[in-house]
């Protein structure tokens, strides 16, 4: 009989870890990177690894690993995700990838299977970016340096260095977490989709082929604040109407310059002075644009800049924008995509090939080594909320797909 | 020789009153209704009235009056405005109407002219609405009642009753301020335009024919907050894009249903959750719509409601709106408009007939008695700011027009 995961044990792990950092007033889970609850989660994870008789280790970036030795000396397979959370989190974002990885290694260990390659389960630190990045996977990829390390602090001004020291770690140790790319054959990550596509199309599995890149802008439109009653419509320099014009152009810009995987979102808006009886003199807003193609991202950037510029001229507004972040799109490894698809097919799982719209540790790892990702459905597309959930049957499907893939890769 | 105002004396009054409540850090004047500075201003005004040998009185709403007896016993002419200010105010909003009225009465008194009708200069209390309305003119028009009086408080929760008592006034006395409409022949008010029309068209005088009415709505559009990366464009219920669609419809709605005096402004917007990487689930915004015609206001209200409703359906959003305020438009008296126009013509003043886009005490008084308004230009249309200003020559022109009109009405 084919090897499968033990769903009851997996359930138990998910529910146990969900108790660590649980808010007493039912506002979800709070286990942000390097908080006490996060460290408690890391200790819980090490206990489970030891229970399963897996070699357990913690690197200088406090990434927690369990290793199952393979037959060969060659580069190892990494499988993992993260267990830190956003505030008011659900039980599955990140956690699901770690505990399914754990269950896969446990099943292999207890069934006496020695894989061809060494398999390492890794739970990366601070994926949710309390300190601004994806500290754990960035450390593994050698993207952290002393200057960057010294500058990392959270929104309350707490420095990462101090948090590391508080938990008994030498901050400079995180520089030792960097791995030789040659030592890693590939990185696999199972994650909840965090979007509505699988749920709406009733698929159990998404095989990720590309992880979207993005740019975010902070845009300012400056007009003139005026009295809403005494200023005729044709004598206004209404900054908000400039924003409305721009928002109205979004579908056109996407249709003309983007593709089916393009997204553009205005998520944050501030209007000044912000009084009912005053024509807005200033608006500040965010623009978040994503695509899996770097070429399309460039074209979208140019098109949005032109649209802004034309609107500012027409409405006699000044405009400025600052690029606040840029993340390069990363393609998953073609062979891994093919292998995951074949296995899903073989296991009779309803599946689809799709992009990842959110950033993951796989995006960092993908710049260094071949990566692959498995998505399982998010009920109603909800995530980063206590409502985040995935049917047990879909979790089982995803975990078995990971197990079979690890066996055959 | 024709009687004219003494500009030097008028200047002196404007500059002296501007010192009362002046912010020590040059952020303009703070003389909100019934603050100590406002009461000091009222005392300063009474001193000037007495200096000019005018009979001075204060009613139960702390409106300050000076009276110049006429030859007849008939209804009196009222001329006035207010001396309370918004925070960070300029020197002219309200004040200019009061001090030009004072100068007119002073010139008549010192030149020995006894007018046909008794002329009363009145400085109304709290026009800027610290306590929510136009307390002074509403009291004179009998619009205040004990229940309303008890409910009036400012944004910090200070009750009008307590402020009145603090300054030694019995709150119930304000009910005695109501006048018999038969006792008033007309109300005239000179005010800065607070808009850009006279300044841009280089006119010294605006003769107001209508004071705009308005309605304001608080609108809520409710969609669903989603991840900006994982939610495809066609699976979103983006509340902000609903607002953008609505803002885009404003010019069409005004063109189809409004007139040249229609204004519509979105001045206040709040977006939730308000994160760069999240599709907005909720927007709350204000809509401020003005016109001088009640019929057009009704038609605009219907058209905006239809537009909102269609957009909500198209974007799968829920929408609600609440009417937060309604002010009826008020027409100035046709004969007064004609008289002011003739006098401006005779005095050789560049003038135009125009609406008032802002609310004034004349809007309250106009529901009870015939009213007329003179506008003088606001430099760059600026008001409610220390930048608020009007050329001395335009102030002189407006004051002389008021004087001649009082002489001949």
Short mmCIF file of C-alpha atoms in Angstrom, two decimals, chain A:
data_model
loop_
_atom_site.label_atom_id
_atom_site.label_comp_id
_atom_site.label_asym_id
_atom_site.label_seq_id
_atom_site.Cartn_x
_atom_site.Cartn_y
_atom_site.Cartn_z
CA UNK A 1 0.00 0.00 0.00
CA UNK A 2 1.15 3.50 -0.82
CA UNK A 3 2.59 5.58 2.03
CA UNK A 4 0.20 8.29 3.26
CA UNK A 5 0.27 10.86 6.03
CA UNK A 6 -1.48 10.32 9.34
CA UNK A 7 -4.18 12.99 9.22
CA UNK A 8 -5.12 12.64 12.90
CA UNK A 9 -1.57 13.37 13.98
CA UNK A 10 -1.37 16.29 11.56
CA UNK A 11 -4.64 17.71 12.93
CA UNK A 12 -3.28 17.35 16.43
CA UNK A 13 -0.14 19.30 15.54
CA UNK A 14 -2.10 22.12 13.86
CA UNK A 15 -4.45 22.44 16.83
CA UNK A 16 -1.66 22.24 19.41
CA UNK A 17 0.47 24.91 17.77
CA UNK A 18 -2.64 27.11 17.42
CA UNK A 19 -2.84 27.25 21.21
CA UNK A 20 0.55 28.95 21.42
CA UNK A 21 0.02 32.71 21.24
CA UNK A 22 -3.77 32.41 21.19
CA UNK A 23 -5.46 35.63 22.19
CA UNK A 24 -7.51 35.28 25.37
CA UNK A 25 -10.36 37.25 23.78
CA UNK A 26 -10.56 35.11 20.64
CA UNK A 27 -8.96 37.61 18.33
CA UNK A 28 -6.83 34.90 16.75
CA UNK A 29 -3.19 34.04 17.22
CA UNK A 30 -0.36 36.48 17.94
CA UNK A 31 3.01 34.89 17.31
CA UNK A 32 5.00 37.57 15.53
CA UNK A 33 8.65 36.78 14.82
CA UNK A 34 10.88 36.64 17.93
CA UNK A 35 8.10 37.36 20.40
CA UNK A 36 7.96 35.05 23.40
CA UNK A 37 5.06 33.15 21.80
CA UNK A 38 7.07 32.66 18.60
CA UNK A 39 10.02 31.30 20.61
CA UNK A 40 7.64 29.01 22.49
CA UNK A 41 6.37 27.78 19.12
CA UNK A 42 9.96 27.09 18.02
CA UNK A 43 10.56 25.06 21.20
CA UNK A 44 7.30 23.15 20.67
CA UNK A 45 8.45 22.34 17.14
CA UNK A 46 11.85 21.07 18.32
CA UNK A 47 10.08 18.84 20.85
CA UNK A 48 7.95 17.33 18.06
CA UNK A 49 11.07 16.77 15.93
CA UNK A 50 12.79 15.00 18.80
CA UNK A 51 9.64 12.97 19.54
CA UNK A 52 9.88 11.76 15.94
CA UNK A 53 13.51 10.80 16.40
CA UNK A 54 14.66 13.37 13.84
CA UNK A 55 18.01 15.16 14.14
CA UNK A 56 17.09 18.65 15.24
CA UNK A 57 19.12 21.87 14.92
CA UNK A 58 18.76 25.64 15.17
CA UNK A 59 20.92 27.95 13.05
CA UNK A 60 22.17 31.46 13.83
CA UNK A 61 19.01 33.05 12.40
CA UNK A 62 16.98 30.79 14.73
CA UNK A 63 15.66 28.78 11.79
CA UNK A 64 14.61 25.41 13.22
CA UNK A 65 15.49 22.29 11.22
CA UNK A 66 14.96 18.53 11.37
CA UNK A 67 16.98 16.26 9.15
CA UNK A 68 16.34 12.81 7.74
CA UNK A 69 19.55 11.42 6.30
CA UNK A 70 19.43 10.12 2.74
CA UNK A 71 21.43 7.44 1.00
CA UNK A 72 23.61 9.83 -0.97
CA UNK A 73 26.03 12.55 0.07
CA UNK A 74 24.67 14.98 -2.56
CA UNK A 75 22.73 18.20 -2.16
CA UNK A 76 19.75 17.95 0.13
CA UNK A 77 16.04 18.61 -0.36
CA UNK A 78 14.65 21.41 1.79
CA UNK A 79 10.97 21.45 2.68
CA UNK A 80 9.43 24.03 4.93
CA UNK A 81 7.69 27.31 5.61
CA UNK A 82 7.37 29.38 8.81
CA UNK A 83 5.48 29.36 12.12
CA UNK A 84 5.56 33.05 12.98
CA UNK A 85 2.27 34.90 12.36
CA UNK A 86 0.78 38.31 11.68
CA UNK A 87 -1.29 39.84 14.52
CA UNK A 88 -4.81 38.32 14.85
CA UNK A 89 -3.73 35.40 12.68
CA UNK A 90 -5.37 32.15 11.72
CA UNK A 91 -3.94 28.71 12.38
CA UNK A 92 -2.59 27.76 8.96
CA UNK A 93 -0.53 30.52 7.30
CA UNK A 94 3.01 29.13 7.37
CA UNK A 95 2.26 26.61 10.10
CA UNK A 96 0.60 24.21 7.65
CA UNK A 97 3.78 23.93 5.54
CA UNK A 98 5.90 23.23 8.60
CA UNK A 99 3.64 20.63 10.19
CA UNK A 100 2.94 18.81 6.91
CA UNK A 101 6.72 18.72 6.32
CA UNK A 102 7.14 17.35 9.81
CA UNK A 103 4.47 14.71 9.17
CA UNK A 104 6.17 13.71 5.89
CA UNK A 105 9.54 13.21 7.62
CA UNK A 106 7.87 11.38 10.48
CA UNK A 107 6.08 8.96 8.11
CA UNK A 108 9.29 8.32 6.22
CA UNK A 109 11.21 7.74 9.44
CA UNK A 110 8.63 5.42 11.00
CA UNK A 111 8.10 3.44 7.81
CA UNK A 112 11.84 2.87 7.61
CA UNK A 113 12.20 4.54 4.21
CA UNK A 114 15.63 6.06 3.59
CA UNK A 115 15.26 8.66 0.84
CA UNK A 116 17.81 9.02 -1.93
CA UNK A 117 18.68 12.58 -0.84
CA UNK A 118 18.86 13.93 2.68
CA UNK A 119 15.61 15.78 3.45
CA UNK A 120 15.66 18.77 5.78
CA UNK A 121 12.52 20.34 7.20
CA UNK A 122 13.11 24.02 7.93
CA UNK A 123 10.91 26.56 9.74
CA UNK A 124 12.18 29.99 8.70
CA UNK A 125 12.22 32.89 11.17
CA UNK A 126 10.07 36.02 10.82
CA UNK A 127 8.52 35.38 7.40
CA UNK A 128 5.77 37.87 8.16
CA UNK A 129 8.32 40.66 8.30
CA UNK A 130 8.09 42.02 11.84
CA UNK A 131 11.63 43.29 11.16
CA UNK A 132 10.93 44.33 7.58
CA UNK A 133 11.97 41.32 5.52
CA UNK A 134 11.96 37.56 5.51
CA UNK A 135 14.79 37.27 7.95
CA UNK A 136 15.08 33.49 8.10
CA UNK A 137 15.16 32.67 4.38
CA UNK A 138 17.20 35.80 3.65
CA UNK A 139 19.80 34.61 6.15
CA UNK A 140 19.94 31.17 4.51
CA UNK A 141 20.40 32.84 1.13
CA UNK A 142 23.21 35.06 2.42
CA UNK A 143 21.22 38.27 1.94
CA UNK A 144 21.86 39.56 5.46
CA UNK A 145 24.95 41.65 6.21
CA UNK A 146 26.06 43.44 9.39
CA UNK A 147 24.82 46.86 8.29
CA UNK A 148 21.37 45.52 7.36
CA UNK A 149 21.26 43.52 10.59
CA UNK A 150 22.01 46.64 12.64
CA UNK A 151 19.25 48.59 10.91
CA UNK A 152 16.43 46.06 11.34
CA UNK A 153 13.75 47.17 13.81
CA UNK A 154 10.01 46.68 14.16
CA UNK A 155 7.24 49.30 14.01
CA UNK A 156 7.66 50.01 17.75
CA UNK A 157 11.37 50.63 17.27
CA UNK A 158 12.48 47.35 18.90
CA UNK A 159 15.72 46.24 17.23
CA UNK A 160 16.11 42.70 15.92
CA UNK A 161 19.58 42.58 17.48
CA UNK A 162 18.12 43.23 20.92
CA UNK A 163 15.39 40.64 20.46
CA UNK A 164 17.98 38.05 19.41
CA UNK A 165 20.13 38.86 22.44
CA UNK A 166 17.09 38.77 24.73
CA UNK A 167 16.48 35.19 23.62
CA UNK A 168 20.14 34.27 24.13
CA UNK A 169 21.34 34.46 20.52
CA UNK A 170 24.35 36.36 19.20
CA UNK A 171 23.00 38.58 16.36
CA UNK A 172 26.18 38.11 14.30
CA UNK A 173 25.45 34.40 14.38
CA UNK A 174 22.71 34.97 11.81
CA UNK A 175 25.45 35.61 9.24
CA UNK A 176 26.52 31.98 9.75
CA UNK A 177 23.09 30.77 8.64
CA UNK A 178 24.02 31.35 4.97
CA UNK A 179 24.18 28.11 2.99
CA UNK A 180 26.18 27.08 -0.01
CA UNK A 181 23.68 26.94 -2.93
CA UNK A 182 25.43 23.77 -4.06
CA UNK A 183 24.35 22.07 -0.85
CA UNK A 184 20.64 22.41 -1.68
CA UNK A 185 18.97 20.46 -4.50
CA UNK A 186 15.62 22.23 -4.23
CA UNK A 187 13.21 23.88 -1.80
CA UNK A 188 9.58 22.76 -1.58
CA UNK A 189 6.90 24.65 0.29
CA UNK A 190 3.27 23.82 0.96
CA UNK A 191 1.16 26.84 1.85
CA UNK A 192 -2.47 27.91 1.98
CA UNK A 193 -3.43 29.86 -1.13
CA UNK A 194 -4.62 32.95 0.81
CA UNK A 195 -6.83 33.77 -2.16
CA UNK A 196 -10.21 32.64 -3.52
CA UNK A 197 -9.22 30.79 -6.70
CA UNK A 198 -9.02 27.15 -5.53
CA UNK A 199 -12.04 27.54 -3.25
CA UNK A 200 -14.21 29.05 -6.00
CA UNK A 201 -13.10 26.57 -8.63
CA UNK A 202 -13.34 23.65 -6.17
CA UNK A 203 -9.80 22.30 -6.59
CA UNK A 204 -7.83 20.68 -3.77
CA UNK A 205 -4.40 21.52 -5.11
CA UNK A 206 -2.70 24.45 -6.80
CA UNK A 207 0.69 23.75 -8.33
CA UNK A 208 2.48 27.11 -8.31
CA UNK A 209 4.42 27.90 -11.47
CA UNK A 210 5.40 31.49 -10.73
CA UNK A 211 5.51 33.74 -7.66
CA UNK A 212 4.45 37.28 -8.50
CA UNK A 213 6.76 40.20 -8.21
CA UNK A 214 5.47 43.57 -7.18
CA UNK A 215 6.20 47.23 -6.88
CA UNK A 216 4.52 49.57 -4.44
CA UNK A 217 4.40 53.33 -4.79
CA UNK A 218 3.55 56.08 -2.36
CA UNK A 219 1.91 58.74 -4.52
CA UNK A 220 1.17 62.34 -3.60
CA UNK A 221 -1.15 64.60 -5.58
CA UNK A 222 -1.12 68.21 -4.52
CA UNK A 223 -3.80 70.68 -5.50
CA UNK A 224 -5.33 73.46 -3.47
CA UNK A 225 -7.70 73.23 -0.52
CA UNK A 226 -10.71 75.45 -1.12
CA UNK A 227 -14.17 76.09 0.26
CA UNK A 228 -16.64 73.55 -1.15
CA UNK A 229 -19.35 76.18 -1.50
CA UNK A 230 -17.55 79.24 -2.79
CA UNK A 231 -15.21 77.57 -5.30
CA UNK A 232 -16.86 76.95 -8.70
CA UNK A 233 -16.15 73.51 -10.18
CA UNK A 234 -13.96 74.98 -12.94
CA UNK A 235 -11.77 76.95 -10.50
CA UNK A 236 -10.79 73.90 -8.39
CA UNK A 237 -7.54 72.01 -8.13
CA UNK A 238 -9.16 69.04 -6.41
CA UNK A 239 -6.50 66.52 -5.44
CA UNK A 240 -9.03 63.79 -4.67
CA UNK A 241 -10.63 64.07 -8.11
CA UNK A 242 -7.13 63.45 -9.51
CA UNK A 243 -7.00 60.22 -7.53
CA UNK A 244 -10.51 59.27 -8.71
CA UNK A 245 -9.41 59.81 -12.33
CA UNK A 246 -6.36 57.66 -11.71
CA UNK A 247 -8.35 54.84 -10.08
CA UNK A 248 -10.71 54.95 -13.04
CA UNK A 249 -7.76 54.35 -15.39
CA UNK A 250 -6.64 51.17 -13.59
CA UNK A 251 -8.76 48.72 -15.63
CA UNK A 252 -7.63 50.36 -18.89
CA UNK A 253 -3.95 50.30 -17.90
CA UNK A 254 -4.21 46.62 -16.92
CA UNK A 255 -6.05 45.71 -20.13
CA UNK A 256 -3.60 47.58 -22.34
CA UNK A 257 -0.33 46.71 -20.61
CA UNK A 258 -0.88 43.79 -18.27
CA UNK A 259 -1.91 40.18 -18.49
CA UNK A 260 -4.36 37.85 -16.75
CA UNK A 261 -2.04 37.66 -13.72
CA UNK A 262 -1.72 41.43 -13.27
CA UNK A 263 -3.17 43.06 -10.16
CA UNK A 264 -3.28 46.72 -9.17
CA UNK A 265 -4.64 47.92 -5.85
CA UNK A 266 -5.12 51.26 -4.16
CA UNK A 267 -5.28 50.13 -0.54
CA UNK A 268 -4.40 53.21 1.52
CA UNK A 269 -5.63 56.75 0.99
CA UNK A 270 -5.25 59.89 3.05
CA UNK A 271 -6.99 63.13 2.15
CA UNK A 272 -6.10 66.53 3.54
CA UNK A 273 -7.51 68.60 5.07
CA UNK A 274 -10.29 66.00 5.12
CA UNK A 275 -13.32 68.17 5.93
CA UNK A 276 -16.79 67.73 4.43
CA UNK A 277 -16.95 71.38 3.31
CA UNK A 278 -13.42 71.63 1.89
CA UNK A 279 -12.13 70.71 -1.57
CA UNK A 280 -9.20 68.33 -0.90
CA UNK A 281 -5.83 70.02 -1.34
CA UNK A 282 -3.69 66.92 -0.94
CA UNK A 283 -4.05 63.17 -1.32
CA UNK A 284 -1.51 60.52 -0.48
CA UNK A 285 -2.21 57.01 -1.63
CA UNK A 286 -0.54 53.65 -2.13
CA UNK A 287 -0.39 51.73 -5.38
CA UNK A 288 0.44 48.02 -5.23
CA UNK A 289 1.05 46.39 -8.63
CA UNK A 290 1.84 42.70 -9.13
CA UNK A 291 2.60 40.37 -11.97
CA UNK A 292 4.59 37.19 -12.54
CA UNK A 293 6.44 38.80 -15.45
CA UNK A 294 9.19 41.34 -14.91
CA UNK A 295 8.58 42.70 -18.41
CA UNK A 296 4.89 43.32 -17.70
CA UNK A 297 5.75 44.91 -14.34
CA UNK A 298 8.01 47.35 -16.18
CA UNK A 299 5.35 48.12 -18.74
CA UNK A 300 2.73 48.62 -16.06
CA UNK A 301 5.07 50.95 -14.19
CA UNK A 302 5.54 53.09 -17.31
CA UNK A 303 1.83 53.13 -18.10
CA UNK A 304 0.82 54.11 -14.55
CA UNK A 305 3.42 56.88 -14.53
CA UNK A 306 2.07 58.26 -17.81
CA UNK A 307 -1.51 58.10 -16.55
CA UNK A 308 -0.57 59.95 -13.36
CA UNK A 309 1.35 62.56 -15.25
CA UNK A 310 -1.47 63.23 -17.73
CA UNK A 311 -4.08 63.47 -14.96
CA UNK A 312 -1.89 65.85 -12.94
CA UNK A 313 -1.49 68.09 -16.00
CA UNK A 314 -5.19 68.03 -16.82
CA UNK A 315 -6.24 68.80 -13.24
CA UNK A 316 -3.40 71.26 -12.57
CA UNK A 317 -1.99 69.14 -9.75
CA UNK A 318 1.58 68.49 -8.72
CA UNK A 319 2.46 64.84 -8.39
CA UNK A 320 5.25 62.85 -6.83
CA UNK A 321 5.71 59.17 -6.31
CA UNK A 322 8.26 57.12 -4.50
CA UNK A 323 8.85 53.43 -5.08
CA UNK A 324 8.55 51.95 -1.61
CA UNK A 325 9.31 48.35 -2.47
CA UNK A 326 10.19 46.08 -5.35
CA UNK A 327 10.10 42.31 -5.34
CA UNK A 328 11.28 40.42 -8.38
CA UNK A 329 8.96 37.72 -9.72
CA UNK A 330 10.39 34.23 -9.30
CA UNK A 331 9.59 31.24 -11.48
CA UNK A 332 9.24 27.84 -9.89
CA UNK A 333 11.45 25.13 -11.33
CA UNK A 334 9.82 23.67 -14.45
CA UNK A 335 10.76 20.11 -13.60
CA UNK A 336 9.33 20.42 -10.10
CA UNK A 337 6.10 21.92 -11.48
CA UNK A 338 5.88 18.98 -13.86
CA UNK A 339 6.62 16.44 -11.10
CA UNK A 340 3.99 17.97 -8.76
CA UNK A 341 1.43 17.99 -11.55
CA UNK A 342 2.12 14.35 -12.45
CA UNK A 343 1.85 13.27 -8.81
CA UNK A 344 -1.39 15.21 -8.30
CA UNK A 345 -2.73 13.53 -11.43
CA UNK A 346 -1.62 10.11 -10.24
CA UNK A 347 -3.20 10.64 -6.80
CA UNK A 348 -6.46 11.68 -8.48
CA UNK A 349 -6.47 15.15 -6.93
CA UNK A 350 -8.40 18.03 -8.54
CA UNK A 351 -5.61 20.46 -9.30
CA UNK A 352 -4.63 23.47 -11.35
CA UNK A 353 -1.41 25.27 -12.23
CA UNK A 354 -1.51 28.83 -10.90
CA UNK A 355 0.64 31.74 -9.79
CA UNK A 356 1.25 32.76 -6.20
CA UNK A 357 0.00 36.28 -5.67
CA UNK A 358 1.54 36.57 -2.21
CA UNK A 359 5.22 36.52 -1.29
CA UNK A 360 6.64 33.45 0.48
CA UNK A 361 10.00 32.14 1.68
CA UNK A 362 10.05 30.27 -1.65
CA UNK A 363 10.41 33.65 -3.36
CA UNK A 364 13.65 34.31 -1.50
CA UNK A 365 14.90 30.73 -1.88
CA UNK A 366 13.96 30.74 -5.59
CA UNK A 367 16.66 33.28 -6.34
CA UNK A 368 19.26 30.75 -5.17
CA UNK A 369 17.93 27.24 -5.78
CA UNK A 370 15.13 25.50 -7.71
CA UNK A 371 11.82 25.86 -5.86
CA UNK A 372 8.34 24.39 -5.99
CA UNK A 373 5.14 25.26 -4.15
CA UNK A 374 1.90 23.43 -3.38
CA UNK A 375 -1.18 25.48 -2.57
CA UNK A 376 -4.22 24.18 -0.75
CA UNK A 377 -7.53 26.11 -0.79
CA UNK A 378 -8.36 28.92 1.61
CA UNK A 379 -12.06 28.90 2.51
CA UNK A 380 -13.61 32.05 1.00
CA UNK A 381 -10.09 33.17 0.18
CA UNK A 382 -9.65 34.36 3.77
CA UNK A 383 -6.26 34.63 5.42
CA UNK A 384 -4.45 36.77 8.03
CA UNK A 385 -7.61 36.39 10.11
CA UNK A 386 -9.02 33.88 12.60
CA UNK A 387 -11.44 32.91 9.78
CA UNK A 388 -8.52 31.41 7.82
CA UNK A 389 -9.29 27.74 7.21
CA UNK A 390 -8.81 24.78 4.88
CA UNK A 391 -10.87 21.59 4.80
CA UNK A 392 -9.09 18.64 6.50
CA UNK A 393 -9.57 16.66 3.28
CA UNK A 394 -7.67 19.31 1.30
CA UNK A 395 -4.94 19.44 3.94
CA UNK A 396 -4.64 15.64 3.66
CA UNK A 397 -4.49 15.86 -0.13
CA UNK A 398 -1.74 18.49 -0.02
CA UNK A 399 0.28 16.60 2.59
CA UNK A 400 0.09 13.34 0.62
CA UNK A 401 1.15 15.15 -2.55
CA UNK A 402 4.17 16.52 -0.68
CA UNK A 403 5.00 13.08 0.74
CA UNK A 404 4.81 11.38 -2.67
CA UNK A 405 6.86 14.11 -4.27
CA UNK A 406 9.58 13.83 -1.61
CA UNK A 407 9.61 10.07 -2.19
CA UNK A 408 10.03 10.34 -5.93
CA UNK A 409 12.11 13.45 -6.49
#
